[in-house]
Amino acid sequence: MKRAYWFSMIAAVPLLTLGSLSFGDDDDDGVLKFWKKQPGIAPVINPLYKEECGSCHFAYQPGWLPEQSWRDMMSNLDSHFGDNAEVNPANHQAILDYLVNNSADKSDHRRSKKIMQSLGSLTAPQRITETGYFKHEHDEIPDSLVEKNDKVASLSHCNACHQDAEQGSFSEGNIKIPGHGKWDD
Ligand code: HEC
Ligand code: HEC
């Protein structure tokens, strides 16, 4: 009896440690995968995508939306939120492939999984900002800091507030709202 008790104590220690490392929630850079740091969302690594889809706004990481969202968006680029965002046919296929292969439903990054879990009846949202996960994370920010703030204007401008958005890090410690300063709630 005594020996079994000690064995279970010793076995529990590494298990508990592992658990807290992989499921820690408030710091996306704290997530360890195979002992390497992994950002909350996979950063954009495709230069063509960055150039074509990052000229009007932040180049959103493909892991923010599921495959069907990107397919629908890419087939309607001539009327893209009131703009024409068409790209030439050769680039079109390459960008679509990149988006599909790295979409939220194929990514094992923590925030992509959260987006997928939050979709509910939305099968192919065209905005990250309309997903349940996004809305839940931003519902406490007053209008005066977003729409009524010239330096931000819209929640779609991720990198206006998230200092390390390009690196795929959106943790609360790296948020600065222009004209307001560090976010501490
Ligand atoms: C000609 C300018 C332009 C180009 C090029 C462009 N977009 Fe956009 N995009 C917009 C505008 C305008 C909006 C709406 C932004 C807003 O509401 O503040 C938008 C919004 C988006 C959103 C929704 C953001 C949210 O609110 O969650 C996504 C996703 C997106 N674009 C992806 C892309 C992709 C992928 C490409 C490349 C194929 C692309 N965009 C190229 C102008 C552009
Ligand atoms: C007006 C500034 C602002 C903009 C623009 C903005 N965010 Fe945020 N975001 C915040 C703030 C502030 C929080 C923390 C909210 C809280 O703690 O109540 C946050 C939280 C988050 C979180 C959760 C962080 C955590 O606690 O784990 C994610 C993920 C995120 N934002 C992604 C995005 C994405 C993607 C975009 C663009 C589509 C975006 N944000 C645009 C201010 C902004």
Short mmCIF file of N, CA, C and O in Angstrom, two decimals, residues 104-168:
data_model
loop_
_atom_site.label_atom_id
_atom_site.label_comp_id
_atom_site.label_asym_id
_atom_site.label_seq_id
_atom_site.Cartn_x
_atom_site.Cartn_y
_atom_site.Cartn_z
N ALA A 104 -7.99 27.89 -40.22
CA ALA A 104 -8.21 27.57 -38.80
C ALA A 104 -8.56 26.10 -38.59
O ALA A 104 -8.15 25.49 -37.60
N ASP A 105 -9.31 25.50 -39.53
CA ASP A 105 -9.70 24.10 -39.33
C ASP A 105 -8.53 23.14 -39.53
O ASP A 105 -8.64 21.96 -39.23
N LYS A 106 -7.38 23.63 -40.05
CA LYS A 106 -6.24 22.74 -40.25
C LYS A 106 -5.09 23.05 -39.29
O LYS A 106 -4.07 22.38 -39.31
N SER A 107 -5.26 24.10 -38.48
CA SER A 107 -4.15 24.53 -37.63
C SER A 107 -4.27 23.96 -36.22
O SER A 107 -5.37 23.82 -35.70
N ASP A 108 -3.13 23.64 -35.60
CA ASP A 108 -3.19 23.17 -34.22
C ASP A 108 -2.81 24.29 -33.25
O ASP A 108 -2.60 24.04 -32.07
N HIS A 109 -2.73 25.51 -33.76
CA HIS A 109 -2.43 26.63 -32.86
C HIS A 109 -3.64 26.95 -31.99
O HIS A 109 -4.78 26.85 -32.43
N ARG A 110 -3.34 27.34 -30.78
CA ARG A 110 -4.35 27.51 -29.74
C ARG A 110 -5.51 28.42 -30.15
O ARG A 110 -6.67 28.10 -29.95
N ARG A 111 -5.21 29.57 -30.72
CA ARG A 111 -6.28 30.52 -31.02
C ARG A 111 -7.12 30.08 -32.23
O ARG A 111 -8.29 30.41 -32.33
N SER A 112 -6.51 29.34 -33.15
CA SER A 112 -7.28 28.80 -34.27
C SER A 112 -8.33 27.81 -33.75
O SER A 112 -9.47 27.79 -34.20
N LYS A 113 -7.92 27.00 -32.79
CA LYS A 113 -8.86 26.04 -32.21
C LYS A 113 -10.00 26.77 -31.52
O LYS A 113 -11.15 26.35 -31.59
N LYS A 114 -9.66 27.87 -30.84
CA LYS A 114 -10.71 28.62 -30.14
C LYS A 114 -11.69 29.24 -31.14
O LYS A 114 -12.89 29.28 -30.89
N ILE A 115 -11.17 29.74 -32.25
CA ILE A 115 -12.04 30.30 -33.29
C ILE A 115 -13.00 29.21 -33.76
O ILE A 115 -14.22 29.41 -33.82
N MET A 116 -12.48 28.03 -34.07
CA MET A 116 -13.31 26.93 -34.57
C MET A 116 -14.40 26.56 -33.56
O MET A 116 -15.55 26.36 -33.94
N GLN A 117 -14.01 26.50 -32.29
CA GLN A 117 -14.98 26.13 -31.26
C GLN A 117 -16.08 27.18 -31.10
O GLN A 117 -17.15 26.89 -30.58
N SER A 118 -15.80 28.42 -31.54
CA SER A 118 -16.75 29.50 -31.29
C SER A 118 -17.68 29.78 -32.46
O SER A 118 -18.53 30.66 -32.38
N LEU A 119 -17.54 29.02 -33.56
CA LEU A 119 -18.28 29.38 -34.78
C LEU A 119 -19.79 29.15 -34.68
O LEU A 119 -20.56 29.92 -35.25
N GLY A 120 -20.20 28.13 -33.98
CA GLY A 120 -21.63 27.84 -33.89
C GLY A 120 -22.23 27.62 -35.27
O GLY A 120 -21.76 26.80 -36.04
N SER A 121 -23.25 28.41 -35.59
CA SER A 121 -23.93 28.20 -36.88
C SER A 121 -23.24 28.94 -38.03
O SER A 121 -23.62 28.81 -39.19
N LEU A 122 -22.23 29.74 -37.73
CA LEU A 122 -21.48 30.44 -38.78
C LEU A 122 -20.54 29.43 -39.43
O LEU A 122 -19.55 29.02 -38.84
N THR A 123 -20.82 29.02 -40.66
CA THR A 123 -19.93 28.03 -41.27
C THR A 123 -18.79 28.69 -42.04
O THR A 123 -17.70 28.17 -42.11
N ALA A 124 -19.06 29.86 -42.62
CA ALA A 124 -18.03 30.53 -43.41
C ALA A 124 -18.07 32.05 -43.19
O ALA A 124 -18.36 32.80 -44.10
N PRO A 125 -17.77 32.49 -41.95
CA PRO A 125 -17.79 33.93 -41.69
C PRO A 125 -16.81 34.66 -42.60
O PRO A 125 -15.75 34.11 -42.92
N GLN A 126 -17.16 35.86 -43.03
CA GLN A 126 -16.25 36.63 -43.89
C GLN A 126 -15.43 37.62 -43.08
O GLN A 126 -14.59 38.33 -43.62
N ARG A 127 -15.72 37.71 -41.80
CA ARG A 127 -14.93 38.57 -40.93
C ARG A 127 -14.48 37.81 -39.69
O ARG A 127 -15.29 37.07 -39.10
N ILE A 128 -13.24 38.05 -39.29
CA ILE A 128 -12.75 37.52 -38.03
C ILE A 128 -13.53 38.19 -36.90
O ILE A 128 -13.90 37.58 -35.91
N THR A 129 -13.80 39.49 -37.11
CA THR A 129 -14.45 40.30 -36.08
C THR A 129 -15.90 39.90 -35.82
O THR A 129 -16.51 40.42 -34.90
N GLU A 130 -16.46 38.99 -36.64
CA GLU A 130 -17.83 38.56 -36.35
C GLU A 130 -17.88 37.17 -35.70
O GLU A 130 -18.96 36.67 -35.41
N THR A 131 -16.73 36.57 -35.45
CA THR A 131 -16.74 35.26 -34.81
C THR A 131 -16.99 35.41 -33.30
O THR A 131 -16.67 36.45 -32.71
N GLY A 132 -17.53 34.38 -32.71
CA GLY A 132 -17.85 34.41 -31.29
C GLY A 132 -16.62 34.66 -30.43
O GLY A 132 -16.66 35.45 -29.49
N TYR A 133 -15.53 34.00 -30.75
CA TYR A 133 -14.31 34.15 -29.96
C TYR A 133 -13.83 35.60 -30.00
O TYR A 133 -13.52 36.19 -28.97
N PHE A 134 -13.79 36.20 -31.19
CA PHE A 134 -13.33 37.58 -31.30
C PHE A 134 -14.24 38.51 -30.50
O PHE A 134 -13.78 39.36 -29.75
N LYS A 135 -15.54 38.35 -30.69
CA LYS A 135 -16.49 39.24 -30.02
C LYS A 135 -16.35 39.13 -28.51
O LYS A 135 -16.36 40.14 -27.80
N HIS A 136 -16.22 37.90 -28.04
CA HIS A 136 -16.08 37.67 -26.61
C HIS A 136 -14.85 38.39 -26.05
O HIS A 136 -14.90 38.98 -24.97
N GLU A 137 -13.75 38.37 -26.79
CA GLU A 137 -12.50 38.98 -26.30
C GLU A 137 -12.53 40.51 -26.36
O GLU A 137 -11.72 41.16 -25.72
N HIS A 138 -13.42 41.09 -27.17
CA HIS A 138 -13.40 42.55 -27.36
C HIS A 138 -14.64 43.28 -26.86
O HIS A 138 -14.80 44.46 -27.13
N ASP A 139 -15.51 42.56 -26.14
CA ASP A 139 -16.78 43.19 -25.79
C ASP A 139 -16.70 44.23 -24.68
O ASP A 139 -17.68 44.90 -24.39
N GLU A 140 -15.52 44.38 -24.08
CA GLU A 140 -15.42 45.36 -22.99
C GLU A 140 -14.74 46.65 -23.42
O GLU A 140 -14.54 47.56 -22.62
N ILE A 141 -14.36 46.75 -24.69
CA ILE A 141 -13.65 47.95 -25.16
C ILE A 141 -14.67 48.99 -25.60
O ILE A 141 -15.46 48.74 -26.51
N PRO A 142 -14.67 50.16 -24.97
CA PRO A 142 -15.68 51.17 -25.32
C PRO A 142 -15.45 51.76 -26.72
O PRO A 142 -14.30 51.85 -27.18
N ASP A 143 -16.54 52.16 -27.36
CA ASP A 143 -16.53 52.81 -28.67
C ASP A 143 -15.56 53.97 -28.78
O ASP A 143 -14.95 54.21 -29.81
N SER A 144 -15.45 54.71 -27.68
CA SER A 144 -14.59 55.90 -27.68
C SER A 144 -13.14 55.55 -27.98
O SER A 144 -12.38 56.38 -28.44
N LEU A 145 -12.75 54.30 -27.76
CA LEU A 145 -11.37 53.89 -28.03
C LEU A 145 -11.23 53.23 -29.40
O LEU A 145 -10.13 52.95 -29.85
N VAL A 146 -12.34 52.97 -30.07
CA VAL A 146 -12.28 52.28 -31.35
C VAL A 146 -12.86 53.14 -32.47
O VAL A 146 -12.15 53.94 -33.06
N GLU A 147 -14.16 53.04 -32.74
CA GLU A 147 -14.78 53.81 -33.83
C GLU A 147 -14.55 55.31 -33.69
O GLU A 147 -14.32 55.99 -34.67
N LYS A 148 -14.63 55.81 -32.47
CA LYS A 148 -14.48 57.25 -32.27
C LYS A 148 -13.03 57.67 -32.03
O LYS A 148 -12.76 58.80 -31.64
N ASN A 149 -12.12 56.76 -32.28
CA ASN A 149 -10.69 57.02 -32.11
C ASN A 149 -10.04 56.99 -33.50
O ASN A 149 -9.91 55.93 -34.11
N ASP A 150 -9.65 58.17 -34.03
CA ASP A 150 -9.08 58.27 -35.39
C ASP A 150 -7.92 57.31 -35.62
O ASP A 150 -7.72 56.83 -36.72
N LYS A 151 -7.15 57.07 -34.59
CA LYS A 151 -5.94 56.25 -34.76
C LYS A 151 -6.25 54.76 -34.81
O LYS A 151 -5.37 53.94 -35.04
N VAL A 152 -7.50 54.38 -34.56
CA VAL A 152 -7.89 52.96 -34.63
C VAL A 152 -8.99 52.80 -35.68
O VAL A 152 -8.82 52.03 -36.64
N ALA A 153 -10.09 53.48 -35.52
CA ALA A 153 -11.22 53.52 -36.46
C ALA A 153 -12.05 52.25 -36.52
O ALA A 153 -13.27 52.30 -36.65
N SER A 154 -11.41 51.08 -36.43
CA SER A 154 -12.18 49.85 -36.56
C SER A 154 -11.45 48.70 -35.86
O SER A 154 -10.21 48.66 -35.85
N LEU A 155 -12.22 47.78 -35.32
CA LEU A 155 -11.61 46.61 -34.67
C LEU A 155 -10.89 45.73 -35.68
O LEU A 155 -10.13 44.85 -35.31
N SER A 156 -11.14 45.96 -36.98
CA SER A 156 -10.45 45.17 -38.00
C SER A 156 -8.96 45.50 -38.09
O SER A 156 -8.19 44.76 -38.70
N HIS A 157 -8.55 46.62 -37.50
CA HIS A 157 -7.15 47.03 -37.57
C HIS A 157 -6.36 46.46 -36.40
O HIS A 157 -5.88 47.21 -35.53
N CYS A 158 -6.21 45.14 -36.41
CA CYS A 158 -5.59 44.41 -35.29
C CYS A 158 -4.30 45.05 -34.79
O CYS A 158 -4.10 45.23 -33.60
N ASN A 159 -3.41 45.39 -35.76
CA ASN A 159 -2.08 45.84 -35.34
C ASN A 159 -2.05 47.28 -34.83
O ASN A 159 -1.01 47.75 -34.41
N ALA A 160 -3.18 47.98 -34.86
CA ALA A 160 -3.22 49.30 -34.24
C ALA A 160 -3.06 49.15 -32.73
O ALA A 160 -2.48 50.01 -32.07
N CYS A 161 -3.58 48.07 -32.17
CA CYS A 161 -3.55 47.85 -30.73
C CYS A 161 -2.62 46.72 -30.30
O CYS A 161 -1.97 46.81 -29.26
N HIS A 162 -2.59 45.66 -31.09
CA HIS A 162 -1.75 44.51 -30.72
C HIS A 162 -0.36 44.70 -31.29
O HIS A 162 -0.14 44.56 -32.50
N GLN A 163 0.59 45.05 -30.41
CA GLN A 163 1.95 45.42 -30.83
C GLN A 163 2.69 44.31 -31.57
O GLN A 163 3.52 44.59 -32.41
N ASP A 164 2.41 43.06 -31.25
CA ASP A 164 3.13 41.95 -31.87
C ASP A 164 2.22 41.10 -32.74
O ASP A 164 2.45 39.89 -32.91
N ALA A 165 1.20 41.76 -33.33
CA ALA A 165 0.23 41.03 -34.15
C ALA A 165 0.91 40.27 -35.30
O ALA A 165 0.55 39.13 -35.60
N GLU A 166 1.90 40.90 -35.91
CA GLU A 166 2.56 40.25 -37.05
C GLU A 166 3.26 38.96 -36.67
O GLU A 166 3.37 38.04 -37.48
N GLN A 167 3.76 38.91 -35.43
CA GLN A 167 4.45 37.70 -34.97
C GLN A 167 3.45 36.62 -34.52
O GLN A 167 3.84 35.55 -34.09
N GLY A 168 2.17 36.95 -34.60
CA GLY A 168 1.16 35.97 -34.21
C GLY A 168 0.91 35.98 -32.71
O GLY A 168 0.28 35.08 -32.17
#
